Coordinates of C-alpha atoms in Angstrom, one line a residue:
Chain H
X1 CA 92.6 95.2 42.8
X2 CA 93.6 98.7 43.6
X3 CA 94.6 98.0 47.1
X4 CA 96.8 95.4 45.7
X5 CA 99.3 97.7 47.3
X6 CA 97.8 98.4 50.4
X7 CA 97.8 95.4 51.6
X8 CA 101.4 94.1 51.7
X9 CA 101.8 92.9 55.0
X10 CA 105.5 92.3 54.9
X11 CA 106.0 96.0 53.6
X12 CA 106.0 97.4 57.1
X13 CA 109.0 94.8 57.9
X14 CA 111.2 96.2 55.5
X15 CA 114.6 97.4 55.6
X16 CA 115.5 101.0 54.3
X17 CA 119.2 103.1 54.0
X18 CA 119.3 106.2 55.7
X19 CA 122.8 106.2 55.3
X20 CA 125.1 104.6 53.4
X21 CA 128.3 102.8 54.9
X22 CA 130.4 100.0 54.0
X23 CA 133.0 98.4 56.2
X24 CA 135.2 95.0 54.9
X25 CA 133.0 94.5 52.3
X26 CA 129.9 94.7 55.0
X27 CA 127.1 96.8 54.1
X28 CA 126.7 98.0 57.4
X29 CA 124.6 101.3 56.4
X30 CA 122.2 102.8 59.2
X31 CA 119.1 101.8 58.3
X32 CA 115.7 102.7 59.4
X33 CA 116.2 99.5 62.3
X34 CA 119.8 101.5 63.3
X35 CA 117.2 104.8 64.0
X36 CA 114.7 102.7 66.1
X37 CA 117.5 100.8 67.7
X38 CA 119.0 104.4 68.5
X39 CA 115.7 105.4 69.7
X40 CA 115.0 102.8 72.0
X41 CA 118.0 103.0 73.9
X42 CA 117.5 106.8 74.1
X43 CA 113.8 106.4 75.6
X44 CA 115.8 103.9 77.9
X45 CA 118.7 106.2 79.2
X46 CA 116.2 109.2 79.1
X47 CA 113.6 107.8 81.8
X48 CA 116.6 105.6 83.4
X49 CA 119.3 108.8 83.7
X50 CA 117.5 111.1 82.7
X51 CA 114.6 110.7 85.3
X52 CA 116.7 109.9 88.0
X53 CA 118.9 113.0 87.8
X54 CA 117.5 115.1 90.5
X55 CA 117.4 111.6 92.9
X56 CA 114.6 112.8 94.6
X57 CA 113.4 111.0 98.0
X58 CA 110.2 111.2 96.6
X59 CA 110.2 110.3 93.3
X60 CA 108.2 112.3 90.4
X61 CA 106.8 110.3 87.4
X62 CA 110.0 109.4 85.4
X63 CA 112.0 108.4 88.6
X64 CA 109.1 106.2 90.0
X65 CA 109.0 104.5 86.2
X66 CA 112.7 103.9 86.7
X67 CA 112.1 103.3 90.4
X68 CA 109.3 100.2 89.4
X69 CA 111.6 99.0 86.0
X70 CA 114.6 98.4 88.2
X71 CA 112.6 96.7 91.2
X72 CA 110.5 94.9 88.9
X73 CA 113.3 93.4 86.6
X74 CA 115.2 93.0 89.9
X75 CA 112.0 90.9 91.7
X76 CA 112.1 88.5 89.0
X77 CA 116.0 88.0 88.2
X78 CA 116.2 87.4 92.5
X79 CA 113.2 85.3 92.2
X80 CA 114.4 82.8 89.9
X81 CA 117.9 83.3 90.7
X82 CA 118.2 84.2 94.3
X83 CA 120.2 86.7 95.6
X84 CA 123.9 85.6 93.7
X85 CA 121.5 86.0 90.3
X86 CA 122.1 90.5 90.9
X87 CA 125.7 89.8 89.3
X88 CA 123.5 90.0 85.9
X89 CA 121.3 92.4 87.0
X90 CA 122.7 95.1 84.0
X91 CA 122.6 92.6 81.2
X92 CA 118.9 91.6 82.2
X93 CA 117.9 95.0 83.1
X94 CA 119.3 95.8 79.5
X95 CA 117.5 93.5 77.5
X96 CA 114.0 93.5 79.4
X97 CA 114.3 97.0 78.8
X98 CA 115.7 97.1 75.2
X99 CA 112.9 94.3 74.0
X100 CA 110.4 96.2 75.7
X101 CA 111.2 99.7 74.4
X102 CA 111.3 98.1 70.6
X103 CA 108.3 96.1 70.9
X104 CA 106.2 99.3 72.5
X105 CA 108.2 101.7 70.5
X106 CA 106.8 99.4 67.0
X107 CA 103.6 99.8 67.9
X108 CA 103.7 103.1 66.7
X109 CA 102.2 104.2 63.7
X110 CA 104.8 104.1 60.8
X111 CA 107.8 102.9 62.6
X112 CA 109.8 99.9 62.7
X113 CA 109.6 96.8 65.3
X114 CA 113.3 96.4 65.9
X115 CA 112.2 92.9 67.2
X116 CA 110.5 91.9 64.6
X117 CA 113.6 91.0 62.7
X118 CA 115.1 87.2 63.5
X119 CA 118.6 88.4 63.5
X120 CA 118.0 90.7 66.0
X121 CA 115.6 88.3 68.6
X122 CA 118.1 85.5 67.6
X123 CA 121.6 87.7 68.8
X124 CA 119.6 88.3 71.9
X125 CA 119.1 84.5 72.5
X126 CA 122.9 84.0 71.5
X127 CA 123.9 86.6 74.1
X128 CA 121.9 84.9 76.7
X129 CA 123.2 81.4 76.0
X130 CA 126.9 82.6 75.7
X131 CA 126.9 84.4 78.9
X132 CA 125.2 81.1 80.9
X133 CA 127.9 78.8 79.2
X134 CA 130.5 81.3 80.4
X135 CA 129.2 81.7 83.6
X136 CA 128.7 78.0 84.4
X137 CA 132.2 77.2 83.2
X138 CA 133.6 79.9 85.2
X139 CA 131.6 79.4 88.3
X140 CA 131.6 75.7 88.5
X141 CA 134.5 74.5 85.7
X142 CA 133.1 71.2 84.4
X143 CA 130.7 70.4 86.8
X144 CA 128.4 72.9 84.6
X145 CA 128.6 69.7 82.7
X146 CA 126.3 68.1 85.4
X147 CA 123.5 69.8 84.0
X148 CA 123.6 67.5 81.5
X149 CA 123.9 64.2 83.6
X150 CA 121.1 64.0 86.5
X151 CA 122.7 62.2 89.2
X152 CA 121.0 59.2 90.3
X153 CA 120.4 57.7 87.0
X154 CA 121.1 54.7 85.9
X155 CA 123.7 53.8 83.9
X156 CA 121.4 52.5 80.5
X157 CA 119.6 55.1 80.6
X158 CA 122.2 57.3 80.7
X159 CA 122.9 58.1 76.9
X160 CA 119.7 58.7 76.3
X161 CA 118.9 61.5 78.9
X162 CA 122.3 63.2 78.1
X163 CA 121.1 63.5 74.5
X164 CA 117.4 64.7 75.3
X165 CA 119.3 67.3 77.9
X166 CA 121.1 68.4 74.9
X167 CA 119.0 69.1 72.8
X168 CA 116.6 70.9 75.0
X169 CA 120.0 72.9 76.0
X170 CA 120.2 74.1 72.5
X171 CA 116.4 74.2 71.6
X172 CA 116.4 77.0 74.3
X173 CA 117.8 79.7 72.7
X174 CA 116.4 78.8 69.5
X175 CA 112.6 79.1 71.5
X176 CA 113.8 82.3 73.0
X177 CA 114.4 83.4 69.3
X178 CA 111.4 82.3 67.7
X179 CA 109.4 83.3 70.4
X180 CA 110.2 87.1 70.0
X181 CA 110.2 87.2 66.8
X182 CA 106.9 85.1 65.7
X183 CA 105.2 87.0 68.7
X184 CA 105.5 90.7 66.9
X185 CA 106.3 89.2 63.3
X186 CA 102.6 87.7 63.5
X187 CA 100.9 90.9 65.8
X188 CA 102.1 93.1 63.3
X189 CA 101.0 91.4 60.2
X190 CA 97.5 90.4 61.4
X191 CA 97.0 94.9 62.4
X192 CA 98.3 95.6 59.1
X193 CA 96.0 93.3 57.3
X194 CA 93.1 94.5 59.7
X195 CA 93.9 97.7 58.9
X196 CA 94.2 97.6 55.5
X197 CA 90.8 95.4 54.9
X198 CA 89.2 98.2 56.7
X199 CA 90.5 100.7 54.2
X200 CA 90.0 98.3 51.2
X201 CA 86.0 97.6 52.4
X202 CA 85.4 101.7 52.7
X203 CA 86.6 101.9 48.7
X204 CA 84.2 99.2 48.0
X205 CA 81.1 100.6 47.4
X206 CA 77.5 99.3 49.6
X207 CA 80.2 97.0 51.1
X208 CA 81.8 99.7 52.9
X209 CA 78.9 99.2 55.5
X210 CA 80.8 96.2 56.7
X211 CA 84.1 98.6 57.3
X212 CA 83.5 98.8 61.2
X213 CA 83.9 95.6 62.0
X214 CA 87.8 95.1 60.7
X215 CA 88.3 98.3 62.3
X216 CA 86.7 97.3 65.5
X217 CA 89.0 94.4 65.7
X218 CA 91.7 96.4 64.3
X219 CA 91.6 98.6 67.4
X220 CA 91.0 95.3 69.8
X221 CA 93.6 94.1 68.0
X222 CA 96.3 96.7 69.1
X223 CA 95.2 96.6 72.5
X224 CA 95.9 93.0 72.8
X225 CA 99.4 94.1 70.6
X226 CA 100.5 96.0 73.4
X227 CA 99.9 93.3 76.3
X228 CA 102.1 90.8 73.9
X229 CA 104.6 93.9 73.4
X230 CA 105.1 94.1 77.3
X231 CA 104.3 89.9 78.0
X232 CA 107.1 89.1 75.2
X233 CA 109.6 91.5 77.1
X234 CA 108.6 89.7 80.3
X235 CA 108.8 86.2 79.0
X236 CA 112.0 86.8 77.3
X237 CA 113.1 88.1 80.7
X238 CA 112.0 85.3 82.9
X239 CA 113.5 82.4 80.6
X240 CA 116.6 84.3 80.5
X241 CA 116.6 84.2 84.4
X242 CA 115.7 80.3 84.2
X243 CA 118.7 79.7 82.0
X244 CA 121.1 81.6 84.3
X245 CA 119.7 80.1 86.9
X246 CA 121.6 76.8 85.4
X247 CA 124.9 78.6 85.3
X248 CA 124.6 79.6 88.6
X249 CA 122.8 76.4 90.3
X250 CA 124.2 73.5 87.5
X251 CA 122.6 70.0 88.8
X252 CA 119.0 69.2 89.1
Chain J
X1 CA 125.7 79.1 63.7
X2 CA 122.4 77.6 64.4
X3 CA 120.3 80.8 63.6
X4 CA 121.7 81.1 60.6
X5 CA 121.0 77.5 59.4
X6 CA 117.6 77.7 61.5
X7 CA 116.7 80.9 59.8
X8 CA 117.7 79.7 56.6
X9 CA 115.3 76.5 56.8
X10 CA 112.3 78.7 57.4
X11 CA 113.4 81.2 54.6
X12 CA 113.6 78.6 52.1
X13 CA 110.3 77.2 53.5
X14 CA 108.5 80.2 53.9
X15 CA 109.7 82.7 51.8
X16 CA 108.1 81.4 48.1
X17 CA 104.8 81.7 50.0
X18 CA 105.4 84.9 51.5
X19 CA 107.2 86.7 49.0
X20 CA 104.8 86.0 46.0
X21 CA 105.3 89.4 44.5
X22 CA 109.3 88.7 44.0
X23 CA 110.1 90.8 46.9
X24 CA 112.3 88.9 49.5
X25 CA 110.7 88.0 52.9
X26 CA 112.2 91.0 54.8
X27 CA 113.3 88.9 58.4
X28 CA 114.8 86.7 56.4
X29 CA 117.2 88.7 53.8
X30 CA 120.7 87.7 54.6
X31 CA 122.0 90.9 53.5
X32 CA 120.3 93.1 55.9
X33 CA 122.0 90.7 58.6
X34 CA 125.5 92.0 58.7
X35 CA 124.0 96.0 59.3
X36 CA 121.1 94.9 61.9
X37 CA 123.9 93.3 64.4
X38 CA 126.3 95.9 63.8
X39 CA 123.9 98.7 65.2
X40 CA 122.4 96.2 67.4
X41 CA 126.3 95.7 69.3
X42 CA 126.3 99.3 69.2
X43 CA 123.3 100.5 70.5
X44 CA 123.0 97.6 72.6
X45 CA 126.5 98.0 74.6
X46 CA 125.9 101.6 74.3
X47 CA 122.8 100.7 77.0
X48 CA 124.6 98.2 78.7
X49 CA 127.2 100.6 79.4
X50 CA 124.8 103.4 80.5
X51 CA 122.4 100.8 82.4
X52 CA 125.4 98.8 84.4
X53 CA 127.6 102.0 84.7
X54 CA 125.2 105.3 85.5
X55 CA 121.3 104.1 85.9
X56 CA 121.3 100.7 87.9
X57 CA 124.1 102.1 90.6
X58 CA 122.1 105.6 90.6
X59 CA 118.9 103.9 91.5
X60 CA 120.2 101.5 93.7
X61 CA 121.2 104.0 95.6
X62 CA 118.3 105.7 95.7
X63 CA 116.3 103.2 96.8
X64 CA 119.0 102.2 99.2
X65 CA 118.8 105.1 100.6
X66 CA 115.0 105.8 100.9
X67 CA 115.0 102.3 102.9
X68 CA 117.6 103.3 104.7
X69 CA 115.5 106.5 105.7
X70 CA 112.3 104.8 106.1
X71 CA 114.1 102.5 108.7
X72 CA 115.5 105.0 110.6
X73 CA 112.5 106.5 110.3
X74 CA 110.7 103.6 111.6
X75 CA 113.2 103.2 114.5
X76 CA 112.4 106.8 115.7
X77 CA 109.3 106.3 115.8
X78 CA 109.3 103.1 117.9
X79 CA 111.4 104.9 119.9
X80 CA 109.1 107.2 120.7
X81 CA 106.4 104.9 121.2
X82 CA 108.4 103.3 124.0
X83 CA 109.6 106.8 125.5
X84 CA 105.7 107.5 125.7
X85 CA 104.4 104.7 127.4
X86 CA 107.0 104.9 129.7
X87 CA 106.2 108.3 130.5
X88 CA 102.3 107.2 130.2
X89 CA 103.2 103.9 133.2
X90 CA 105.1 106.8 135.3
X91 CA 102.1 109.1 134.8
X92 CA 99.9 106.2 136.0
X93 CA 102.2 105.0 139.0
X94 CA 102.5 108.7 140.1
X95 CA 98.1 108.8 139.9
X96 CA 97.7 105.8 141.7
X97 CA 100.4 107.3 144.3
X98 CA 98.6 110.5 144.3
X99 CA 95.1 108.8 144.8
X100 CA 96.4 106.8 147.7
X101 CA 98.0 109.5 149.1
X102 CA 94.6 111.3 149.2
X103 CA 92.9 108.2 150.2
X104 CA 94.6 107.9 153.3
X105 CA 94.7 112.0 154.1
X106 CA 90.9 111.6 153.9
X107 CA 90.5 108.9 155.9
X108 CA 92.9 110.4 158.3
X109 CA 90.8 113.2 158.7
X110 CA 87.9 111.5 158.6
X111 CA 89.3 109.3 161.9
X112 CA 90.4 112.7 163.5
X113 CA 86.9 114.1 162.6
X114 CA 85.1 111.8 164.0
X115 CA 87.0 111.1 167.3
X116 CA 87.0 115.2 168.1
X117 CA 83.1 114.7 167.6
X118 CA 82.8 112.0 170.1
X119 CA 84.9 113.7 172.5
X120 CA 82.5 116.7 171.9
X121 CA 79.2 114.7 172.3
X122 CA 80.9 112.9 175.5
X123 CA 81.4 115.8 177.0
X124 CA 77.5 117.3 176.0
X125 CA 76.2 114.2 177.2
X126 CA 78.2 114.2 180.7
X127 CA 77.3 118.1 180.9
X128 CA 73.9 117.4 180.2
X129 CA 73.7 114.3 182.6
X130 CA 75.0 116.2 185.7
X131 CA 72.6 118.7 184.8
X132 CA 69.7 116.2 184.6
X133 CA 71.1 114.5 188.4
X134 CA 71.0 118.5 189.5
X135 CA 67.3 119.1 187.8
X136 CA 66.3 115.8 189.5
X137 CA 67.7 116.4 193.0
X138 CA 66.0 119.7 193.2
X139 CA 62.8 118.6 191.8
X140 CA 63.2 116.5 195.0
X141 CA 64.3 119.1 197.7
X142 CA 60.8 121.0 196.2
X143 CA 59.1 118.0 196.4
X144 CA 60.3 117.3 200.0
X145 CA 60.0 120.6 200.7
X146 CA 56.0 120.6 199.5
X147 CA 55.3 117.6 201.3
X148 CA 56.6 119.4 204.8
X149 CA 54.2 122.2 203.7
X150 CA 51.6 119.4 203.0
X151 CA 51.9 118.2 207.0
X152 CA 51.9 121.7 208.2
X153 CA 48.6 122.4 206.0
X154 CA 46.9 119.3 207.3
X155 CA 47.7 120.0 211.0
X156 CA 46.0 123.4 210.6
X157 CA 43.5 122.1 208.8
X158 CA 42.7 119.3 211.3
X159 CA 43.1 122.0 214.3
X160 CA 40.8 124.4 212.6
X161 CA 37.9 121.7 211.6
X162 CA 38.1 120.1 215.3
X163 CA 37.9 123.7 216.5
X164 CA 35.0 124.8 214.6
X165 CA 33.6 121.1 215.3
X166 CA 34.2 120.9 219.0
X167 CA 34.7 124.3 220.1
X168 CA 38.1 123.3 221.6
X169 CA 41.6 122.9 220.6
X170 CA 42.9 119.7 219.8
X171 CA 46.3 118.4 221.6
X172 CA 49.6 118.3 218.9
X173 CA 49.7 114.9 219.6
X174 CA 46.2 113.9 218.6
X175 CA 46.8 116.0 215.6
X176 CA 50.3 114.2 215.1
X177 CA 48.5 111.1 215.1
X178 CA 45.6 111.3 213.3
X179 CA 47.7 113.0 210.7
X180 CA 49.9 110.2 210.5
X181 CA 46.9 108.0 210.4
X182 CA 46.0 109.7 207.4
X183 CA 49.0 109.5 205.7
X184 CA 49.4 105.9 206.5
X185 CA 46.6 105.3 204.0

């Protein structure tokens, strides 16, 4: 089949050099996920710093998108946190803001979904997990340990809970991980596939009458694309807060 | 260390399916690993840095101060709210003082009024009582003073007839009398 090619869902997910560079034996070139990676964090700092420059009492377009970003991430991080929760106000503003850039930012045509790499998502989740063990530990020493022993339990049934705690301790930022990743990994292959079938039908001869309806659900398809770009980002978000919320309030 | 093992599992599930033309499943080569966190603890601490150190205090700060300037704001205006209705109660005391003011001015002229226009009409109706007891008294006198007339009338009258009846004059005192007869009637 000559669109054997064409449609190669995974092609879009590829890595390529832009520039070679090696470090310790690394291979630690800037690739074409460095440049989108770059350009998220510019699109960032440009509406953030950018926008906010002239600090206007009434705020034009960019200032009033920086205005609603930093009330909106700030709603839900005191929401789920409460008030103490604004000490990681920059690392959560910075990741709602980095995941959503790259998810929005890959659904342009021909660039790269930062998040759509596990590596990436899965550093993310790391980060997010590190900094509530930290926190917990520093804030509350080893009664963080308490959120792994409900109090009031008795004492059979104690090993049990402590190991089902556990492990849905660590399953979290595995979740967070996978979550990301399957979320854009899966949008993007099924637009690319969409996509392509609609080109593949139009080379097909009397078939080609049939080439509307991939494309139809090709473009319904990237609608619903950009409500998981901007949900992912905000679920991403929210869990994050839920976990801190354990460093900060340990205990059930 | 978990990812890694984690992401290896699904590689080595997934990755025979997926990567059926020989190429690797891209997510899941290992060798683009090392690169994709380097530039992602670059770029990613380079908008930390910017977010926690430039953008987050600038718009707080903005934001602190437009709510700052919306309460004042707000205060001012409540402020002047109370400053006009007390102003608007003072207006209204002053009206009510004003009306009762002019309430009782009327009615004290209205009192003075009408007591001058009493005196007036007592003294008409006096005036025009003593001028009624006058009129009366001299339709009297007149009257009187007819009624002597009438006497003298009838005694001529009663001396003339007897004349012309009798051919001589009649005493006064028979006229008196039958005069007064007459009358007595």
């Amino acid at each position: 089949m000559a669109a054997g090619n064409a449609i190669d869902p995974m092609h879009q997910f590829e890595i390529s050099k832009i520039a070679e560079f090696k470090l310790f034996g690394f291979d630690l070139s800037f690739t074409n996920s460095s440049l989108w990676m770059v350009i998220a964090v510019s699109v960032v700092s440009f509406i953030t710093i950018f926008g906010t420059s002239s600090r206007a009492m009434v705020p034009g377009r960019l200032q009033s998108l920086a205005e609603m970003s930093y009330e909106f991430v700030a709603n839900i991080l005191t929401g789920v946190t409460g008030k103490e929760g604004m000490r990681f106000f920059p690392l959560v503003f910075s990741l709602f803001m980095f995941v959503l850039a790259a998810n929005m930012l890959g659904l342009l045509p021909g660039s790269f979904t930062v998040t759509s790499h596990i590596i990436v998502t899965a550093a993310f989740a790391v980060l997010v997990i590190l900094t509530v063990i930290v926190a917990g530990v520093i804030n509350h020493g080893t009664h963080f340990l308490h959120l792994f022993v409900p109090s009031g339990l008795p004492a059979l049934l104690l090993p049990f809970i402590v190991m089902i705690e556990v492990i849905s301790f660590i399953s979290r930022p595995i979740s967070l991980a996978l979550r990301l990743f399957g979320n854009m990994l899966a949008g993007h292959v099924a637009l690319k596939l969409f996509g392509a079938f609609t080109v593949g039908l139009l080379g097909a001869g009397a078939a080609s009458v049939f080439a509307p309806f991939p494309l139809i659900t090709a473009v319904a398809l990237t609608a619903l694309e950009f409500l998981v770009a901007f949900l992912q980002a905000y679920v991403f978000t929210i869990l994050t807060c839920v976990y801190l919320n354990d460093a900060l309030h340990p205990g059930h | 260390m978990r990812f890694l093992v984690t992401s290896a599992i699904l590689a080595a599930t997934s990755a025979p399916v997926l990567a059926a033309e020989g190429t690797m499943f891209p997510p899941f080569d290992t060798s683009t690993f090392a690169g994709q966190l380097f530039w992602l603890a670059i770029t990613f601490g380079t908008l930390y840095l910017l977010m926690s150190r430039v953008a987050l205090p600038r718009i707080g700060s903005i934001l602190e101060e437009r709510q700052e300037k919306i309460e004042r704001a707000l205060g001012a205006a409540s402020d002047a709210q109370k400053a006009a209705e007390t102003s608007a109660s003072e207006l209204e005391t002053s009206l009510a003082k004003a009306k009762a003011n002019a309430q009782a001015i009327a009615q004290e002229a209205r009192t003075k009024s009408g007591k001058e226009i009493d005196a007036k009409r007592k003294t008409v109706e006096s005036d025009l009582a003593a001028k009624m007891i006058a009129a009366e008294s001299a339709i009297a006198e007149t009257k009187a003073k007819a009624m002597a007339n009438v006497e003298d009338i009838a005694r001529e009258a009663v001396e003339a007839m007897v004349e012309t009846l009798t051919g001589k004059k009649p005493t006064a005192a028979a006229i008196t009398k039958a005069v007064g007869a007459a009358r007595g009637e």
